[in-house]
mmCIF file with all atom_site columns, N, CA, C and O in Angstrom:
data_model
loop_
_atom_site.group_PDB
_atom_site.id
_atom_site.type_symbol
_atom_site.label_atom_id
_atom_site.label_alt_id
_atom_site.label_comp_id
_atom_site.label_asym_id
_atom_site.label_entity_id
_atom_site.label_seq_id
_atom_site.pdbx_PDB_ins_code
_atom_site.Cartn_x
_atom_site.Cartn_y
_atom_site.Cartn_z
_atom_site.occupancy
_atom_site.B_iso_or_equiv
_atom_site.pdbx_formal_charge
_atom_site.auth_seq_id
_atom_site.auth_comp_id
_atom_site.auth_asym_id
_atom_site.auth_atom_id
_atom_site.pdbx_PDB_model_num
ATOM 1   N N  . UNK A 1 1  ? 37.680 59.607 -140.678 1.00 0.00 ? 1  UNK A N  1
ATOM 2   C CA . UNK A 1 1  ? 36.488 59.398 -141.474 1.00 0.00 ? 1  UNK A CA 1
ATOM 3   C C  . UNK A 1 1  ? 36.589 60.302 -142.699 1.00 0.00 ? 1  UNK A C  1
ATOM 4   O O  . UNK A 1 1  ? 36.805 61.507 -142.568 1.00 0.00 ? 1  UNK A O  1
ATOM 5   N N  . UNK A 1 2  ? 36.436 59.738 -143.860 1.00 0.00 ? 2  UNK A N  1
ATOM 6   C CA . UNK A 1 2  ? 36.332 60.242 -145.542 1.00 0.00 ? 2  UNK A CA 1
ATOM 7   C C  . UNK A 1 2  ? 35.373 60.912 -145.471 1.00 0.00 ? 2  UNK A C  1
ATOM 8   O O  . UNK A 1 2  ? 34.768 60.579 -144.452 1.00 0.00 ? 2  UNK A O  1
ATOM 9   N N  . UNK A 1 3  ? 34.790 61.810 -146.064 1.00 0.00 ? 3  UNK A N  1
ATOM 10  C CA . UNK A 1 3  ? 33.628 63.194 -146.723 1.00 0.00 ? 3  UNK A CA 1
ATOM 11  C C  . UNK A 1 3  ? 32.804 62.182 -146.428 1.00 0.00 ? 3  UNK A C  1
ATOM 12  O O  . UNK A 1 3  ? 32.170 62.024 -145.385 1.00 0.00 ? 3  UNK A O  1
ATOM 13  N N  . UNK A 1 4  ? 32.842 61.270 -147.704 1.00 0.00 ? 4  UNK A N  1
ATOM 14  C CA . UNK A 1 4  ? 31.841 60.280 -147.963 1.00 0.00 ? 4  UNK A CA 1
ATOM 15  C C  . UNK A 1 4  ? 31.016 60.030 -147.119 1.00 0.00 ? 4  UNK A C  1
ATOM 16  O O  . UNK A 1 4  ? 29.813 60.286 -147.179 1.00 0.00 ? 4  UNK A O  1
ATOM 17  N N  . UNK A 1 5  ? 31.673 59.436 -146.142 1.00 0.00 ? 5  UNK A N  1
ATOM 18  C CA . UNK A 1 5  ? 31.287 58.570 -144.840 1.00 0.00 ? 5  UNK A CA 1
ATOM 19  C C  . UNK A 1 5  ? 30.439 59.192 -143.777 1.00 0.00 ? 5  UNK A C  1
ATOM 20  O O  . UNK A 1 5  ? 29.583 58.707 -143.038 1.00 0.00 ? 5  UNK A O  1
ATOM 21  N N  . UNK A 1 6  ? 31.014 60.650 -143.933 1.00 0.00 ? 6  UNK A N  1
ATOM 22  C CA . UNK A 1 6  ? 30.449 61.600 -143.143 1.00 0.00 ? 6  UNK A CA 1
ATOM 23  C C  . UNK A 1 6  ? 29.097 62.342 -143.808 1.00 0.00 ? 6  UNK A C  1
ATOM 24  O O  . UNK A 1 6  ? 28.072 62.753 -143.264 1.00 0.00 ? 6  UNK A O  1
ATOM 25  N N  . UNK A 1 7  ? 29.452 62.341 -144.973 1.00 0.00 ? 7  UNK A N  1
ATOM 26  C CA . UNK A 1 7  ? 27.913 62.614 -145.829 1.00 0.00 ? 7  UNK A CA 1
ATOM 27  C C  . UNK A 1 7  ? 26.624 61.854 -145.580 1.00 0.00 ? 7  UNK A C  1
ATOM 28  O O  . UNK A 1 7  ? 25.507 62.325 -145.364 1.00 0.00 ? 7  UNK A O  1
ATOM 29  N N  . UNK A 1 8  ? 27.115 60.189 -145.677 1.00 0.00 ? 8  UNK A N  1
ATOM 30  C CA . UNK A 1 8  ? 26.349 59.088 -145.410 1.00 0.00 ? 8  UNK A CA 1
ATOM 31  C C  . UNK A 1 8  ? 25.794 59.374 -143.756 1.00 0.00 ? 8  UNK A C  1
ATOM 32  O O  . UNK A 1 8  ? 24.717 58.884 -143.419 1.00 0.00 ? 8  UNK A O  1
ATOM 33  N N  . UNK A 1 9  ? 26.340 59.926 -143.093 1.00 0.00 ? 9  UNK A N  1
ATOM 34  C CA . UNK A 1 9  ? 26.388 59.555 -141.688 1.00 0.00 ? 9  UNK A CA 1
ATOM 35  C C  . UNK A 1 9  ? 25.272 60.908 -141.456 1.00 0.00 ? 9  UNK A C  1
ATOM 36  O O  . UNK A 1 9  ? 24.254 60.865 -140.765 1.00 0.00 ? 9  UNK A O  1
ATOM 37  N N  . UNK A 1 10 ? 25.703 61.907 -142.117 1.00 0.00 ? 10 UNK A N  1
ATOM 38  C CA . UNK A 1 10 ? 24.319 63.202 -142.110 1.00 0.00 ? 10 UNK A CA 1
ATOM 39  C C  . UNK A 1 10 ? 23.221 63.311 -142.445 1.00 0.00 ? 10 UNK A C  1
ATOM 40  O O  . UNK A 1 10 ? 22.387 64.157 -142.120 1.00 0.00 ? 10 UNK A O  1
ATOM 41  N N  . UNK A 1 11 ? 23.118 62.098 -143.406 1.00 0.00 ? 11 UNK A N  1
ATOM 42  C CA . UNK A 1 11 ? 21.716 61.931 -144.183 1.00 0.00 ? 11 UNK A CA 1
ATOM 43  C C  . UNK A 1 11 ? 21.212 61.434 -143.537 1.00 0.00 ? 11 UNK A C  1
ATOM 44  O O  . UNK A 1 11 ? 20.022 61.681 -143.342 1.00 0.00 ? 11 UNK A O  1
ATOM 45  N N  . UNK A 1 12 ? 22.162 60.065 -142.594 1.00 0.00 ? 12 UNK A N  1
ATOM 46  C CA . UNK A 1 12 ? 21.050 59.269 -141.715 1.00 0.00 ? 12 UNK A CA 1
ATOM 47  C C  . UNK A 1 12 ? 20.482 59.787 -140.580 1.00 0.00 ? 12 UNK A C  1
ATOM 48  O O  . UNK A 1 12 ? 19.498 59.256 -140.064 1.00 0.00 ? 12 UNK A O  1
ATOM 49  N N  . UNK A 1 13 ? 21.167 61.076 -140.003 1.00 0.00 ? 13 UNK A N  1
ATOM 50  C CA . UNK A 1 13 ? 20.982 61.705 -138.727 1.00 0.00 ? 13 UNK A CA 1
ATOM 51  C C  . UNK A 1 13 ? 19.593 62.821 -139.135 1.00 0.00 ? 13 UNK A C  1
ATOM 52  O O  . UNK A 1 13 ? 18.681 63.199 -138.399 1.00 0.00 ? 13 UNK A O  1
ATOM 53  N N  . UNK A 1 14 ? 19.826 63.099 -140.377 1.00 0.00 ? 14 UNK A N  1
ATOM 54  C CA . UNK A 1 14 ? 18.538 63.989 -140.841 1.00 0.00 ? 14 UNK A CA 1
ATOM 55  C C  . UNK A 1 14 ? 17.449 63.290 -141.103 1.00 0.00 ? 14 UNK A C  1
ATOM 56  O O  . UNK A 1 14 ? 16.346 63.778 -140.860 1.00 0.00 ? 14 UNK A O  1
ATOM 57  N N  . UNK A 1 15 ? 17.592 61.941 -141.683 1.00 0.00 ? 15 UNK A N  1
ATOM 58  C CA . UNK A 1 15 ? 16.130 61.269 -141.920 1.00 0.00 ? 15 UNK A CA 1
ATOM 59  C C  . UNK A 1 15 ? 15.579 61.073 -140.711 1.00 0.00 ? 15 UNK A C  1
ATOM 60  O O  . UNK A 1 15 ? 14.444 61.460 -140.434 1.00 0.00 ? 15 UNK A O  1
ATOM 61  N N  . UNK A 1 16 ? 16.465 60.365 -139.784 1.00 0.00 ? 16 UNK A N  1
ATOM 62  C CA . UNK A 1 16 ? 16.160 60.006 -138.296 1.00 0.00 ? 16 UNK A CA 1
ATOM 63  C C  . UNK A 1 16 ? 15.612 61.306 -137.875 1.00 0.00 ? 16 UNK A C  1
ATOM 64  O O  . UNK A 1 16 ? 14.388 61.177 -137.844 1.00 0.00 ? 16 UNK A O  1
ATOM 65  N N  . UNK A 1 17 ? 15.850 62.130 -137.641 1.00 0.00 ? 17 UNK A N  1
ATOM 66  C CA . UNK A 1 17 ? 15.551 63.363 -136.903 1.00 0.00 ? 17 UNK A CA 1
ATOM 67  C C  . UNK A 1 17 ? 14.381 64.443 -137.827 1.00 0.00 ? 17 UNK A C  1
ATOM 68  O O  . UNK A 1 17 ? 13.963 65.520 -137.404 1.00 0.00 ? 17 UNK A O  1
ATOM 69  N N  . UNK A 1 18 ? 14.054 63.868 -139.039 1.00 0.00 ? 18 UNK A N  1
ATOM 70  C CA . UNK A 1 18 ? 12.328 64.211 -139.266 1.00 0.00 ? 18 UNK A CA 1
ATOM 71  C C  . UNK A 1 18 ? 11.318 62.933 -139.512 1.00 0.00 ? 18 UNK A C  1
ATOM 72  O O  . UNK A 1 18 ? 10.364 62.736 -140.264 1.00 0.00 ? 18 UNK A O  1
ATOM 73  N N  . UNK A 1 19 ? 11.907 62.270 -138.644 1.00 0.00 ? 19 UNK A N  1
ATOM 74  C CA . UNK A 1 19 ? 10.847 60.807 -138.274 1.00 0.00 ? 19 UNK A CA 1
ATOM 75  C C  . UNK A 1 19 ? 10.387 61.524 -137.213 1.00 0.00 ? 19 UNK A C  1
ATOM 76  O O  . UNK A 1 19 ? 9.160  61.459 -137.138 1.00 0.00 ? 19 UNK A O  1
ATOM 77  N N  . UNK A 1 20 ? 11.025 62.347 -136.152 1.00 0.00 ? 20 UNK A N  1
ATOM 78  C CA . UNK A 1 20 ? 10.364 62.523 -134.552 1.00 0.00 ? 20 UNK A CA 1
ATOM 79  C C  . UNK A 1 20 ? 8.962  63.807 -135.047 1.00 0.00 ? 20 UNK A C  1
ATOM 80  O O  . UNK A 1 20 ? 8.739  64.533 -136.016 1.00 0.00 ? 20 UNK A O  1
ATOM 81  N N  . UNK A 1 21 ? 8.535  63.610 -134.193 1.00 0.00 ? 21 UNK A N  1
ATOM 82  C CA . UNK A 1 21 ? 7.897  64.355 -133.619 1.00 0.00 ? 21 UNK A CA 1
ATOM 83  C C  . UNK A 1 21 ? 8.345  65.818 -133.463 1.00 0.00 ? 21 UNK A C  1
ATOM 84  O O  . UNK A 1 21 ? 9.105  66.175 -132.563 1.00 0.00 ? 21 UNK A O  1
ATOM 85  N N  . UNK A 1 22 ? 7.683  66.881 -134.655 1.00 0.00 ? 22 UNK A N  1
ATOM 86  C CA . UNK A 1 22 ? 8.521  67.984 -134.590 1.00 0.00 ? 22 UNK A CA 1
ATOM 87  C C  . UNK A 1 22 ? 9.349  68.772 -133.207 1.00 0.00 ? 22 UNK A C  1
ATOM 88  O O  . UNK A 1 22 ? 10.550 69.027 -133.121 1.00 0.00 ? 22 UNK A O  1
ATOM 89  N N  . UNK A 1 23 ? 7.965  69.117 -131.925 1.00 0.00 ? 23 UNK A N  1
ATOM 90  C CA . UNK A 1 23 ? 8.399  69.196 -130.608 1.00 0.00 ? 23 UNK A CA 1
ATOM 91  C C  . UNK A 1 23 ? 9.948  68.473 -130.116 1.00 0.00 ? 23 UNK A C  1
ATOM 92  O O  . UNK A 1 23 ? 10.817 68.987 -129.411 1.00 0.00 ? 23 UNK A O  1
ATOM 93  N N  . UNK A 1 24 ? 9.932  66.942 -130.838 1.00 0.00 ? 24 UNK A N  1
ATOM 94  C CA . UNK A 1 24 ? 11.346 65.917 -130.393 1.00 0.00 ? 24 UNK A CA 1
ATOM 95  C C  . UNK A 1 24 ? 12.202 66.482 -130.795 1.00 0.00 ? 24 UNK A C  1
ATOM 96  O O  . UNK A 1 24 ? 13.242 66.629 -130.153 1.00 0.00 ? 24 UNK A O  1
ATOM 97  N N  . UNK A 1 25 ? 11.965 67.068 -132.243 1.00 0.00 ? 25 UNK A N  1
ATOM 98  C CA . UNK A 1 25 ? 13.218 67.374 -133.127 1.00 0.00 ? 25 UNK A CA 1
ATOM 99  C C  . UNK A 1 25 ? 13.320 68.555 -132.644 1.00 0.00 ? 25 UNK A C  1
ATOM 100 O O  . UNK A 1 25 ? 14.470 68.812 -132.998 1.00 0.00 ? 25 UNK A O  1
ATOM 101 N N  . UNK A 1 26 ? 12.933 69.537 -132.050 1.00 0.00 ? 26 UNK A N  1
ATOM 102 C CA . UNK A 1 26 ? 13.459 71.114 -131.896 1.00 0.00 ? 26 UNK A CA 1
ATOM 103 C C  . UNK A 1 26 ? 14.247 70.293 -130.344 1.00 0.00 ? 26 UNK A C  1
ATOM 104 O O  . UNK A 1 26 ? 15.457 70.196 -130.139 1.00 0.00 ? 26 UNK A O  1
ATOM 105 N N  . UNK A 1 27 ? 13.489 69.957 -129.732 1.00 0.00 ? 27 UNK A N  1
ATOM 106 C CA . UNK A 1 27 ? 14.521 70.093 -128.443 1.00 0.00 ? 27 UNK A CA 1
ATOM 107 C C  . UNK A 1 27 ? 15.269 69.073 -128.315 1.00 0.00 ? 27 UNK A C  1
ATOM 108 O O  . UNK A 1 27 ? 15.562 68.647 -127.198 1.00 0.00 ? 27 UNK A O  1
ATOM 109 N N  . UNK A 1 28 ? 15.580 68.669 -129.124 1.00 0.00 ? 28 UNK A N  1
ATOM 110 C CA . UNK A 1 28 ? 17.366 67.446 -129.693 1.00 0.00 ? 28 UNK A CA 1
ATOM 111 C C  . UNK A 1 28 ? 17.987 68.538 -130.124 1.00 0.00 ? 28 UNK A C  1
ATOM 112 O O  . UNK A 1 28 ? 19.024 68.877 -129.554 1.00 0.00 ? 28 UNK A O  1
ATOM 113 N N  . UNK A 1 29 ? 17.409 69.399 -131.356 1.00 0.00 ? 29 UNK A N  1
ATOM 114 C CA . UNK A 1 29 ? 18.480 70.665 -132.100 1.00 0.00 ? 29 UNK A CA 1
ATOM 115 C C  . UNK A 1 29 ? 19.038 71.511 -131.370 1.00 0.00 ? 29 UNK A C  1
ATOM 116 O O  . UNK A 1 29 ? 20.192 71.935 -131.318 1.00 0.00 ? 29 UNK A O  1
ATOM 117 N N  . UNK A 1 30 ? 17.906 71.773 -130.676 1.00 0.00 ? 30 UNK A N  1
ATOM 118 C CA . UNK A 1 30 ? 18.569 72.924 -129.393 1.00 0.00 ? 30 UNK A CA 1
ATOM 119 C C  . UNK A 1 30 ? 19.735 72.793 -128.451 1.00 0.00 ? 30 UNK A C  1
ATOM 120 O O  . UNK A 1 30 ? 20.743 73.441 -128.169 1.00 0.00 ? 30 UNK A O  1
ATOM 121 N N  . UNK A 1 31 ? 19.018 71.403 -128.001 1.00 0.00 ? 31 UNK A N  1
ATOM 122 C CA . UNK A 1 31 ? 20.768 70.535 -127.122 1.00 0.00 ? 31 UNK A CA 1
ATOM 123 C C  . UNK A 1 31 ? 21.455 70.786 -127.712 1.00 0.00 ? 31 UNK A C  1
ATOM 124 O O  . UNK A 1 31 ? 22.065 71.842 -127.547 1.00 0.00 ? 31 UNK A O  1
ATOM 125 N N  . UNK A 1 32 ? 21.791 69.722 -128.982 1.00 0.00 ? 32 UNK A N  1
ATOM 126 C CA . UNK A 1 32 ? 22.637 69.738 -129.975 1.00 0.00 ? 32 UNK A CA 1
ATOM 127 C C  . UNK A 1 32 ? 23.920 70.920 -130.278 1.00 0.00 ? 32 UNK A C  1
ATOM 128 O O  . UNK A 1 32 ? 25.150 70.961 -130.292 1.00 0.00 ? 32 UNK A O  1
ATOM 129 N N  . UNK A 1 33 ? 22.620 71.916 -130.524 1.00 0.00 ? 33 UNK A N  1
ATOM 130 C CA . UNK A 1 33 ? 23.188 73.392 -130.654 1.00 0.00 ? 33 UNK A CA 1
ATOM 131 C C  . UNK A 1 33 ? 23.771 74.036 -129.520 1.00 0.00 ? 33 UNK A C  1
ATOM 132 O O  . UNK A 1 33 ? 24.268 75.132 -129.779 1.00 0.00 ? 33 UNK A O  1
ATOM 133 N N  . UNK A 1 34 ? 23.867 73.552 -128.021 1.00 0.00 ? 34 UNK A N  1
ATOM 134 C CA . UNK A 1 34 ? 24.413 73.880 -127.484 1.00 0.00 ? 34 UNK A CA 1
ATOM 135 C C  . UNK A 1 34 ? 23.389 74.714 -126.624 1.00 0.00 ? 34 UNK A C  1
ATOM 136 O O  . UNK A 1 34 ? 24.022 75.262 -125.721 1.00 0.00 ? 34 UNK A O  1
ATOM 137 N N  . UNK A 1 35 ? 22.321 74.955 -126.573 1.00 0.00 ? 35 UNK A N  1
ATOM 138 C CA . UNK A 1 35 ? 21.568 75.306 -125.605 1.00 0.00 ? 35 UNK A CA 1
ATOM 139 C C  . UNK A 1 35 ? 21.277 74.634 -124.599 1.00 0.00 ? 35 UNK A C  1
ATOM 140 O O  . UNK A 1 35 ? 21.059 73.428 -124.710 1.00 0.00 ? 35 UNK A O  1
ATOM 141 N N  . UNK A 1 36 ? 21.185 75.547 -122.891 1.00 0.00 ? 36 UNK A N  1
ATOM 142 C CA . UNK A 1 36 ? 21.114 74.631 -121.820 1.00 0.00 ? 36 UNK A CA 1
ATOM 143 C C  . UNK A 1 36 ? 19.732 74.563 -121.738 1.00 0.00 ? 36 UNK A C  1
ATOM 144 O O  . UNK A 1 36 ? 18.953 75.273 -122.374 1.00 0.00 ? 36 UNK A O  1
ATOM 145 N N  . UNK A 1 37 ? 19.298 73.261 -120.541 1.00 0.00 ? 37 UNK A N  1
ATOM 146 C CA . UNK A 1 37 ? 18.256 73.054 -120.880 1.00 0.00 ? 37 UNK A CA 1
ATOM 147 C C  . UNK A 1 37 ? 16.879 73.836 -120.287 1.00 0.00 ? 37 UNK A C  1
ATOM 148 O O  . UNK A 1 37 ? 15.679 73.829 -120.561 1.00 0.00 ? 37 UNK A O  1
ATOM 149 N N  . UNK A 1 38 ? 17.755 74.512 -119.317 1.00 0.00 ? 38 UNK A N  1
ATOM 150 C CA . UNK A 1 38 ? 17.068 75.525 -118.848 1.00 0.00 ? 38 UNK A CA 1
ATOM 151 C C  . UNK A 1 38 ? 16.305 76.533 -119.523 1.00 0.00 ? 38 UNK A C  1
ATOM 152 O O  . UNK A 1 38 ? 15.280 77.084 -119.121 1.00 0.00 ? 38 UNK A O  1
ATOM 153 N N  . UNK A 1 39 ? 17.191 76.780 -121.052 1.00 0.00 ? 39 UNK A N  1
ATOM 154 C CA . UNK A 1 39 ? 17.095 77.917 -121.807 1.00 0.00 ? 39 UNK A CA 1
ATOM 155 C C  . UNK A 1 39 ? 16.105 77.564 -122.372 1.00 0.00 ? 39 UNK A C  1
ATOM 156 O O  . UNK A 1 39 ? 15.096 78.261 -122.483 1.00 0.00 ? 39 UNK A O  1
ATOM 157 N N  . UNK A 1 40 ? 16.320 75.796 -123.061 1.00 0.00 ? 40 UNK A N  1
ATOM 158 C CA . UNK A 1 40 ? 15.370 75.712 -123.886 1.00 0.00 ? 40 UNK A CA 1
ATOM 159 C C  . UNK A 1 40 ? 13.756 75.622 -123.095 1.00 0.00 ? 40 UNK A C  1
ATOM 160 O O  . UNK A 1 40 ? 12.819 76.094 -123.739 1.00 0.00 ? 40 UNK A O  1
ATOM 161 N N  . UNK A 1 41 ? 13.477 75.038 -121.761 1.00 0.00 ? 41 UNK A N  1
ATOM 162 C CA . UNK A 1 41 ? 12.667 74.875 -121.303 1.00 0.00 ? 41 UNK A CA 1
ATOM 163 C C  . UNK A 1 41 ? 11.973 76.608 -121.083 1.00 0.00 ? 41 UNK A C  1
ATOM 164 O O  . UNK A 1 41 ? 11.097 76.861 -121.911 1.00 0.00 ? 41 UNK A O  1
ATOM 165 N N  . UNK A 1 42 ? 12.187 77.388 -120.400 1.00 0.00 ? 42 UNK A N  1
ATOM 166 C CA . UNK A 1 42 ? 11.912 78.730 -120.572 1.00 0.00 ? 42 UNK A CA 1
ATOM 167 C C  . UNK A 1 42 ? 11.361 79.458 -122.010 1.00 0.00 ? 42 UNK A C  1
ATOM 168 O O  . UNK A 1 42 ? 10.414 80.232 -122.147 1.00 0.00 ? 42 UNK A O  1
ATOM 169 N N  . UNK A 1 43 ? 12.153 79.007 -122.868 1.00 0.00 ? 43 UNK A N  1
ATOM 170 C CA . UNK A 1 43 ? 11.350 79.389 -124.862 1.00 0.00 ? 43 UNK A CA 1
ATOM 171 C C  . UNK A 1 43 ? 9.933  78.825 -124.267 1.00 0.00 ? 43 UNK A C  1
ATOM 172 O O  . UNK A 1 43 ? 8.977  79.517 -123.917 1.00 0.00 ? 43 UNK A O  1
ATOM 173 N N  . UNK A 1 44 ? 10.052 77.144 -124.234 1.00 0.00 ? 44 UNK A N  1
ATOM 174 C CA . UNK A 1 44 ? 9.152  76.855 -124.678 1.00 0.00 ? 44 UNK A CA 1
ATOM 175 C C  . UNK A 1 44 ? 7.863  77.159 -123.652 1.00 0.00 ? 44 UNK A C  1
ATOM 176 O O  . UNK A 1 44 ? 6.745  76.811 -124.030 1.00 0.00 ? 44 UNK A O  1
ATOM 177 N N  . UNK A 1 45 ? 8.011  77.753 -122.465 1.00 0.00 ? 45 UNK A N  1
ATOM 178 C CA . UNK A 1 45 ? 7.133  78.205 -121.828 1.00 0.00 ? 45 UNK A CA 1
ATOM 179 C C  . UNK A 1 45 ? 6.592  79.690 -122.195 1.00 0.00 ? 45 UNK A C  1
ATOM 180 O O  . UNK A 1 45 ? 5.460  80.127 -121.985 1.00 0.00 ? 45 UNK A O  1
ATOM 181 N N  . UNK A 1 46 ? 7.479  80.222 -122.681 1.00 0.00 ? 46 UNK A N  1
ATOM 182 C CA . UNK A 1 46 ? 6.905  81.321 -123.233 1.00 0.00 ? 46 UNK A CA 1
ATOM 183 C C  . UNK A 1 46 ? 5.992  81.020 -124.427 1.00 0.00 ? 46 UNK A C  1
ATOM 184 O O  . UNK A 1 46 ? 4.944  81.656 -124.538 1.00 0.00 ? 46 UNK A O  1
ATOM 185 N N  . UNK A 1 47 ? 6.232  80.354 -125.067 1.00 0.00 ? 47 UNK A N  1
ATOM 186 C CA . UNK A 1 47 ? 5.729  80.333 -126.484 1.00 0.00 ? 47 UNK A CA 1
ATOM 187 C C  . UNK A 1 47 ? 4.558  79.538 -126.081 1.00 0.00 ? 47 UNK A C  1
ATOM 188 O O  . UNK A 1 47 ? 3.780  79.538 -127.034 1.00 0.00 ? 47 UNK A O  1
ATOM 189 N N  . UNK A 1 48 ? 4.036  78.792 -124.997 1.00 0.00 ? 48 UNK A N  1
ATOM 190 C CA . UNK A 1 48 ? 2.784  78.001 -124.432 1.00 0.00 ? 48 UNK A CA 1
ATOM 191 C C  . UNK A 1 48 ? 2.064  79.170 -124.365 1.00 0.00 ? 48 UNK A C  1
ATOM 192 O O  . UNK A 1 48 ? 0.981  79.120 -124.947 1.00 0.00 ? 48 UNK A O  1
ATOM 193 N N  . UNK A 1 49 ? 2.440  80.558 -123.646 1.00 0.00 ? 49 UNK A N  1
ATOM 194 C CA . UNK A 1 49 ? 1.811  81.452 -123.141 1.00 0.00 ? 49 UNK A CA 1
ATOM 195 C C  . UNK A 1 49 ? 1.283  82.615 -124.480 1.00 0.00 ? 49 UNK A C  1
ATOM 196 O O  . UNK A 1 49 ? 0.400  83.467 -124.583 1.00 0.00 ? 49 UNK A O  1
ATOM 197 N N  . UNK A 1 50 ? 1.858  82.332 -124.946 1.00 0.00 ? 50 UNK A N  1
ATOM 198 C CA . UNK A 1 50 ? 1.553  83.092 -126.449 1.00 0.00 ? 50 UNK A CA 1
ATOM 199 C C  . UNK A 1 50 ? 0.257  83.002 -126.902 1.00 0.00 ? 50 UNK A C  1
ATOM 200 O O  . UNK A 1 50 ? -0.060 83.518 -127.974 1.00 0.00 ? 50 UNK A O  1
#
């Protein structure tokens, strides 16, 4: 795959991914990023408790 193609292919993954639901979009990024889901589930219980 050319720059190009891959440029095209980032824009569409970024528009798509601030269509969701911010909550959707952090815990897709987090996967994404390589966080388990354990980890991420635990943040977000803390941050309920906040």
């Amino acid at each position: 795959m050319n720059q190009a193609v891959g440029g095209f292919i980032l824009t569409d993954i970024n528009n798509a991914l601030k269509q969701l639901p911010e909550h959707y979009r952090d815990l897709f990024v987090r996967n994404f990023e390589g966080y388990k889901y354990h980890e991420i589930a635990e943040d977000r219980i803390c941050q309920s408790v906040r």
